[in-house]
mmCIF file of C-alpha atoms in Angstrom:
data_model
loop_
_atom_site.group_PDB
_atom_site.id
_atom_site.type_symbol
_atom_site.label_atom_id
_atom_site.label_comp_id
_atom_site.label_asym_id
_atom_site.label_seq_id
_atom_site.Cartn_x
_atom_site.Cartn_y
_atom_site.Cartn_z
ATOM 1 C CA UNK A 19 112.576 107.008 83.575
ATOM 2 C CA UNK A 20 110.457 107.633 85.887
ATOM 3 C CA UNK A 21 111.365 106.089 89.015
ATOM 4 C CA UNK A 22 107.735 103.792 89.360
ATOM 5 C CA UNK A 23 108.427 102.505 86.385
ATOM 6 C CA UNK A 24 111.958 101.349 87.927
ATOM 7 C CA UNK A 25 111.611 97.715 87.540
ATOM 8 C CA UNK A 26 114.178 97.787 89.933
ATOM 9 C CA UNK A 27 112.996 99.307 92.543
ATOM 10 C CA UNK A 28 111.483 96.649 95.196
ATOM 11 C CA UNK A 29 108.417 97.018 94.755
ATOM 12 C CA UNK A 30 108.167 95.598 91.612
ATOM 13 C CA UNK A 31 105.980 98.918 89.137
ATOM 14 C CA UNK A 32 103.028 95.910 87.354
ATOM 15 C CA UNK A 33 102.840 93.747 90.888
ATOM 16 C CA UNK A 34 102.679 96.076 93.508
ATOM 17 C CA UNK A 35 105.151 93.351 96.056
ATOM 18 C CA UNK A 36 109.048 93.614 97.402
ATOM 19 C CA UNK A 37 111.270 90.398 98.752
ATOM 20 C CA UNK A 38 108.781 90.893 102.686
ATOM 21 C CA UNK A 39 106.486 89.769 100.810
ATOM 22 C CA UNK A 40 107.029 85.816 98.671
ATOM 23 C CA UNK A 41 107.432 82.678 99.794
ATOM 24 C CA UNK A 42 110.485 81.320 97.708
ATOM 25 C CA UNK A 43 107.992 78.978 94.764
ATOM 26 C CA UNK A 44 104.932 80.797 93.505
ATOM 27 C CA UNK A 45 101.897 79.013 91.906
ATOM 28 C CA UNK A 46 100.295 80.539 89.209
ATOM 29 C CA UNK A 47 96.937 80.639 87.597
ATOM 30 C CA UNK A 48 95.468 83.289 84.939
ATOM 31 C CA UNK A 49 92.295 84.500 86.156
ATOM 32 C CA UNK A 50 92.622 87.097 89.580
ATOM 33 C CA UNK A 51 89.843 84.845 90.968
ATOM 34 C CA UNK A 52 90.945 81.771 91.924
ATOM 35 C CA UNK A 53 94.251 82.434 94.103
ATOM 36 C CA UNK A 54 90.701 82.671 96.514
ATOM 37 C CA UNK A 55 90.295 78.691 95.367
ATOM 38 C CA UNK A 56 93.704 78.135 95.952
ATOM 39 C CA UNK A 57 94.120 79.712 99.592
ATOM 40 C CA UNK A 58 91.302 77.594 100.387
ATOM 41 C CA UNK A 59 93.387 74.498 100.121
ATOM 42 C CA UNK A 60 96.243 76.409 102.318
ATOM 43 C CA UNK A 61 96.704 76.488 105.570
ATOM 44 C CA UNK A 62 96.898 79.953 105.844
ATOM 45 C CA UNK A 63 96.808 83.279 103.411
ATOM 46 C CA UNK A 64 97.163 86.856 103.812
ATOM 47 C CA UNK A 65 96.630 88.616 100.341
ATOM 48 C CA UNK A 66 99.579 91.038 99.924
ATOM 49 C CA UNK A 67 98.371 93.006 96.064
ATOM 50 C CA UNK A 68 95.729 92.744 94.485
ATOM 51 C CA UNK A 69 96.482 95.598 90.988
ATOM 52 C CA UNK A 70 95.214 94.964 87.289
ATOM 53 C CA UNK A 71 95.439 91.308 86.483
ATOM 54 C CA UNK A 72 97.692 90.296 89.374
ATOM 55 C CA UNK A 73 96.769 89.388 92.587
ATOM 56 C CA UNK A 74 99.533 88.058 95.143
ATOM 57 C CA UNK A 75 98.854 85.409 98.233
ATOM 58 C CA UNK A 76 101.271 84.641 101.032
ATOM 59 C CA UNK A 77 100.741 81.361 102.957
ATOM 60 C CA UNK A 78 102.259 77.352 103.946
ATOM 61 C CA UNK A 79 100.762 74.778 103.660
ATOM 62 C CA UNK A 80 101.275 71.776 104.823
ATOM 63 C CA UNK A 81 104.187 73.839 106.882
ATOM 64 C CA UNK A 82 105.529 75.031 103.608
ATOM 65 C CA UNK A 83 105.433 78.409 102.863
ATOM 66 C CA UNK A 84 104.393 79.852 99.351
ATOM 67 C CA UNK A 85 102.797 81.938 97.819
ATOM 68 C CA UNK A 86 100.432 82.061 94.543
ATOM 69 C CA UNK A 87 100.338 85.132 91.920
ATOM 70 C CA UNK A 88 97.723 85.543 89.403
ATOM 71 C CA UNK A 89 99.082 86.310 85.502
ATOM 72 C CA UNK A 90 95.833 87.228 84.309
ATOM 73 C CA UNK A 91 95.361 85.638 80.267
ATOM 74 C CA UNK A 92 98.267 84.901 78.020
ATOM 75 C CA UNK A 93 102.245 84.863 77.892
ATOM 76 C CA UNK A 94 102.306 88.555 78.017
ATOM 77 C CA UNK A 95 101.278 89.250 81.423
ATOM 78 C CA UNK A 96 102.389 86.411 81.995
ATOM 79 C CA UNK A 97 106.281 87.366 81.511
ATOM 80 C CA UNK A 98 105.538 90.564 83.501
ATOM 81 C CA UNK A 99 104.821 88.610 85.895
ATOM 82 C CA UNK A 100 107.675 86.546 86.431
ATOM 83 C CA UNK A 101 110.353 89.050 85.569
ATOM 84 C CA UNK A 102 108.885 91.169 88.588
ATOM 85 C CA UNK A 103 108.622 87.985 90.551
ATOM 86 C CA UNK A 104 111.609 86.835 90.162
ATOM 87 C CA UNK A 105 112.891 90.301 90.949
ATOM 88 C CA UNK A 106 112.569 90.328 94.823
ATOM 89 C CA UNK A 107 113.239 86.828 95.006
ATOM 90 C CA UNK A 108 111.028 83.425 94.178
ATOM 91 C CA UNK A 109 112.633 81.337 92.257
ATOM 92 C CA UNK A 110 109.680 78.322 91.529
ATOM 93 C CA UNK A 111 106.779 78.674 89.601
ATOM 94 C CA UNK A 112 104.456 76.651 88.656
ATOM 95 C CA UNK A 113 101.490 77.475 86.777
ATOM 96 C CA UNK A 114 98.677 76.082 87.281
ATOM 97 C CA UNK A 115 96.030 76.550 85.094
ATOM 98 C CA UNK A 116 92.118 75.425 82.069
ATOM 99 C CA UNK A 117 93.422 73.693 79.502
ATOM 100 C CA UNK A 118 91.247 71.419 75.910
ATOM 101 C CA UNK A 119 92.526 67.696 76.060
ATOM 102 C CA UNK A 120 93.634 67.157 71.901
ATOM 103 C CA UNK A 121 94.063 63.267 73.056
ATOM 104 C CA UNK A 122 91.274 60.862 72.645
ATOM 105 C CA UNK A 123 91.418 59.281 75.977
ATOM 106 C CA UNK A 124 92.072 62.397 77.945
ATOM 107 C CA UNK A 125 88.709 63.433 80.725
ATOM 108 C CA UNK A 126 86.758 66.346 81.642
ATOM 109 C CA UNK A 127 88.548 66.670 85.237
ATOM 110 C CA UNK A 128 92.796 64.990 84.219
ATOM 111 C CA UNK A 129 95.793 66.534 85.450
ATOM 112 C CA UNK A 130 98.258 67.765 82.293
ATOM 113 C CA UNK A 131 101.345 67.455 83.851
ATOM 114 C CA UNK A 132 104.240 69.949 81.675
ATOM 115 C CA UNK A 133 107.314 69.022 80.504
ATOM 116 C CA UNK A 134 108.254 70.609 77.983
ATOM 117 C CA UNK A 135 105.827 72.843 74.907
ATOM 118 C CA UNK A 136 105.883 74.505 71.730
ATOM 119 C CA UNK A 137 106.069 77.604 72.190
ATOM 120 C CA UNK A 138 102.966 79.300 68.832
ATOM 121 C CA UNK A 139 102.833 82.418 71.067
ATOM 122 C CA UNK A 140 105.064 85.456 70.498
ATOM 123 C CA UNK A 141 106.144 86.433 73.929
ATOM 124 C CA UNK A 142 108.675 84.157 74.500
ATOM 125 C CA UNK A 143 110.337 84.481 70.548
ATOM 126 C CA UNK A 144 111.511 88.496 72.442
ATOM 127 C CA UNK A 145 113.455 86.848 74.496
ATOM 128 C CA UNK A 146 116.142 84.298 72.238
ATOM 129 C CA UNK A 147 116.172 81.667 69.843
ATOM 130 C CA UNK A 148 112.846 80.628 67.972
ATOM 131 C CA UNK A 149 114.669 77.024 68.105
ATOM 132 C CA UNK A 150 115.051 77.432 72.555
ATOM 133 C CA UNK A 151 113.925 74.129 73.449
ATOM 134 C CA UNK A 152 110.278 75.279 75.917
ATOM 135 C CA UNK A 153 110.719 72.783 79.072
ATOM 136 C CA UNK A 154 109.951 72.170 82.498
ATOM 137 C CA UNK A 155 112.057 71.140 85.262
ATOM 138 C CA UNK A 156 112.758 68.248 85.681
ATOM 139 C CA UNK A 157 112.647 69.014 89.513
ATOM 140 C CA UNK A 158 108.627 70.341 89.405
ATOM 141 C CA UNK A 159 107.885 67.780 86.778
ATOM 142 C CA UNK A 160 109.155 64.776 88.830
ATOM 143 C CA UNK A 161 107.084 67.216 92.280
ATOM 144 C CA UNK A 162 103.611 66.960 90.539
ATOM 145 C CA UNK A 163 103.439 63.407 89.287
ATOM 146 C CA UNK A 164 104.518 62.492 92.646
ATOM 147 C CA UNK A 165 102.270 64.829 94.046
ATOM 148 C CA UNK A 166 99.163 64.083 91.887
ATOM 149 C CA UNK A 167 99.615 59.858 92.625
ATOM 150 C CA UNK A 168 99.834 61.060 96.734
ATOM 151 C CA UNK A 169 96.369 62.798 96.002
ATOM 152 C CA UNK A 170 95.126 60.188 93.563
ATOM 153 C CA UNK A 171 94.271 62.254 91.094
ATOM 154 C CA UNK A 172 94.296 61.042 87.486
ATOM 155 C CA UNK A 173 97.153 62.918 85.154
ATOM 156 C CA UNK A 174 99.502 62.899 81.507
ATOM 157 C CA UNK A 175 102.357 64.345 81.866
ATOM 158 C CA UNK A 176 103.737 64.989 77.671
ATOM 159 C CA UNK A 177 103.698 68.490 75.331
ATOM 160 C CA UNK A 178 101.253 71.124 75.628
ATOM 161 C CA UNK A 179 101.108 73.621 73.213
ATOM 162 C CA UNK A 180 100.824 77.618 73.279
ATOM 163 C CA UNK A 181 99.315 79.635 71.892
ATOM 164 C CA UNK A 182 98.673 83.569 71.922
ATOM 165 C CA UNK A 183 94.526 83.260 70.991
ATOM 166 C CA UNK A 184 91.909 81.749 71.634
ATOM 167 C CA UNK A 185 90.393 81.087 68.765
ATOM 168 C CA UNK A 186 92.185 82.095 65.663
ATOM 169 C CA UNK A 187 95.630 80.161 67.484
ATOM 170 C CA UNK A 188 94.262 77.321 68.625
ATOM 171 C CA UNK A 189 91.710 76.453 65.951
ATOM 172 C CA UNK A 190 88.758 77.834 66.458
ATOM 173 C CA UNK A 191 86.775 79.537 64.217
ATOM 174 C CA UNK A 192 86.156 82.931 64.998
ATOM 175 C CA UNK A 193 83.175 86.588 64.474
ATOM 176 C CA UNK A 194 80.913 85.002 62.100
ATOM 177 C CA UNK A 195 82.553 82.053 61.617
ATOM 178 C CA UNK A 196 86.495 83.328 60.481
ATOM 179 C CA UNK A 197 89.009 80.308 60.450
ATOM 180 C CA UNK A 198 92.160 81.100 60.574
ATOM 181 C CA UNK A 199 94.689 79.677 57.827
ATOM 182 C CA UNK A 200 95.940 76.320 58.455
ATOM 183 C CA UNK A 201 93.328 76.176 61.509
ATOM 184 C CA UNK A 202 91.580 73.374 60.466
ATOM 185 C CA UNK A 203 94.280 71.723 60.260
ATOM 186 C CA UNK A 204 95.939 72.634 63.781
ATOM 187 C CA UNK A 205 94.851 70.490 66.412
ATOM 188 C CA UNK A 206 95.215 67.182 63.374
ATOM 189 C CA UNK A 207 98.454 67.411 63.396
ATOM 190 C CA UNK A 208 99.661 68.207 66.685
ATOM 191 C CA UNK A 209 98.019 65.162 68.566
ATOM 192 C CA UNK A 210 99.538 63.360 65.463
ATOM 193 C CA UNK A 211 102.548 64.790 66.687
ATOM 194 C CA UNK A 212 101.257 63.632 70.563
ATOM 195 C CA UNK A 213 100.963 66.781 71.873
ATOM 196 C CA UNK A 214 99.069 66.714 74.997
ATOM 197 C CA UNK A 215 96.913 69.941 75.864
ATOM 198 C CA UNK A 216 96.755 73.615 74.567
ATOM 199 C CA UNK A 217 96.895 76.589 76.128
ATOM 200 C CA UNK A 218 98.041 80.437 76.510
ATOM 201 C CA UNK A 219 100.770 80.317 79.279
ATOM 202 C CA UNK A 220 102.675 77.927 79.618
ATOM 203 C CA UNK A 221 105.479 78.684 77.029
ATOM 204 C CA UNK A 222 107.015 81.962 77.591
ATOM 205 C CA UNK A 223 106.874 80.289 82.467
ATOM 206 C CA UNK A 224 109.239 77.466 80.795
ATOM 207 C CA UNK A 225 111.251 79.091 78.167
ATOM 208 C CA UNK A 226 111.585 82.334 80.626
ATOM 209 C CA UNK A 227 112.373 80.637 83.191
ATOM 210 C CA UNK A 228 115.427 78.775 81.144
ATOM 211 C CA UNK A 229 116.935 81.319 80.703
ATOM 212 C CA UNK A 230 117.575 83.247 83.930
ATOM 213 C CA UNK A 231 117.721 80.034 85.736
ATOM 214 C CA UNK A 232 114.768 79.073 87.537
ATOM 215 C CA UNK A 233 113.038 75.986 88.230
ATOM 216 C CA UNK A 234 109.450 76.353 86.490
ATOM 217 C CA UNK A 235 105.829 73.545 85.131
ATOM 218 C CA UNK A 236 102.946 72.998 84.861
ATOM 219 C CA UNK A 237 100.146 71.605 85.856
ATOM 220 C CA UNK A 238 96.387 73.078 84.506
ATOM 221 C CA UNK A 239 93.180 71.036 84.546
ATOM 222 C CA UNK A 240 91.244 69.537 81.127
ATOM 223 C CA UNK A 241 88.109 71.200 81.064
ATOM 224 C CA UNK A 242 87.196 70.072 77.693
ATOM 225 C CA UNK A 243 88.581 67.634 75.563
ATOM 226 C CA UNK A 244 88.274 68.938 71.113
ATOM 227 C CA UNK A 245 88.796 65.455 70.012
ATOM 228 C CA UNK A 246 85.200 64.150 71.678
ATOM 229 C CA UNK A 247 83.795 67.675 72.430
ATOM 230 C CA UNK A 248 83.915 67.377 75.934
ATOM 231 C CA UNK A 249 83.536 69.767 77.750
ATOM 232 C CA UNK A 250 83.064 70.711 81.864
ATOM 233 C CA UNK A 251 84.294 73.315 83.539
ATOM 234 C CA UNK A 252 85.787 70.404 86.285
ATOM 235 C CA UNK A 253 89.555 70.322 88.225
ATOM 236 C CA UNK A 254 89.727 72.742 89.409
ATOM 237 C CA UNK A 255 90.893 72.131 93.092
ATOM 238 C CA UNK A 256 93.161 69.186 91.913
ATOM 239 C CA UNK A 257 95.110 71.003 90.015
ATOM 240 C CA UNK A 258 95.815 73.605 93.407
ATOM 241 C CA UNK A 259 96.028 71.116 95.143
ATOM 242 C CA UNK A 260 98.638 69.815 92.967
ATOM 243 C CA UNK A 261 101.507 72.480 92.511
ATOM 244 C CA UNK A 262 100.804 73.743 95.973
ATOM 245 C CA UNK A 263 101.551 69.670 97.617
ATOM 246 C CA UNK A 264 104.766 69.946 94.716
ATOM 247 C CA UNK A 265 106.139 73.106 96.876
ATOM 248 C CA UNK A 266 105.223 71.407 99.847
ATOM 249 C CA UNK A 267 107.944 68.172 98.154
ATOM 250 C CA UNK A 268 110.347 70.306 96.557
ATOM 251 C CA UNK A 269 111.091 71.887 99.100
ATOM 252 C CA UNK A 270 111.522 68.506 101.557
ATOM 253 C CA UNK A 271 113.881 66.886 97.827
ATOM 254 C CA UNK A 272 115.672 70.394 97.586
ATOM 255 C CA UNK A 273 115.910 69.631 101.751
ATOM 256 C CA UNK A 274 117.332 65.906 100.633
ATOM 257 C CA UNK A 275 119.883 67.086 98.718
ATOM 258 C CA UNK A 276 121.266 69.920 100.555
ATOM 259 C CA UNK A 277 121.364 67.299 103.441
ATOM 260 C CA UNK A 278 123.007 63.588 100.802
ATOM 261 C CA UNK A 279 125.785 67.748 99.608
ATOM 262 C CA UNK A 280 124.328 67.279 95.700
ATOM 263 C CA UNK A 281 123.041 70.197 93.683
ATOM 264 C CA UNK A 282 120.171 68.341 91.702
ATOM 265 C CA UNK A 283 117.175 65.773 92.299
ATOM 266 C CA UNK A 284 118.185 62.533 91.129
ATOM 267 C CA UNK A 285 116.272 58.900 91.285
ATOM 268 C CA UNK A 286 119.993 57.795 94.167
ATOM 269 C CA UNK A 287 117.871 59.679 96.509
ATOM 270 C CA UNK A 288 114.576 58.993 97.739
ATOM 271 C CA UNK A 289 111.725 61.272 100.297
ATOM 272 C CA UNK A 290 109.904 59.868 103.367
#
């Protein structure tokens, strides 16, 4: 193997980051352009690397160290990001993205906090058997809910479906009206099963994080409601702000756990 491709190198092959470039907690938007919208909410930041779709910056939010790395579109590139970020010391990951809602009561601009994900992508299957669950870390979910409450943003908590394609895999027509097998009933079947939204990265992120014993979760802004037909690019900064505040709250939760001598956050503990 060429030394430049060695996954055990300090500076990572795809992300071009090393241990000194990152905080323990990393936000994961898809679009590299979204990094600027995330860091605009922080106290300060410095760009650390930009290679391919992977753009990384590190700074602080309300005094808490925090990083952001864009992952590009889809689970394969998101998995590379998690692998390489974990190799240089990151242990907490929050996807910050956009999604399509599939419950009629969900409005464009609302947030969806993922409690678990339907693994309709292929990347996670290369890590573990198909009946292994993709679940968010309960501390991350708690922090995201607390952050959304403090910020006064409308949010929903529930299951997300992650697909590998934007068109056929999400029940949309392809080129010249092509319809994939089962696409006509896909959204309705998911809606009836109380799945909240569809996106393309959460299931792989959650699966890989659980396999490696890392903390992960996801918060997405609703850009479209597939049931009502409403569409607007709205709420992007709300997801970023909620995730940033969640990292700050997780740091406080970790401090309380250390003081109490416990390993996991629970209802008997409280934040100031």
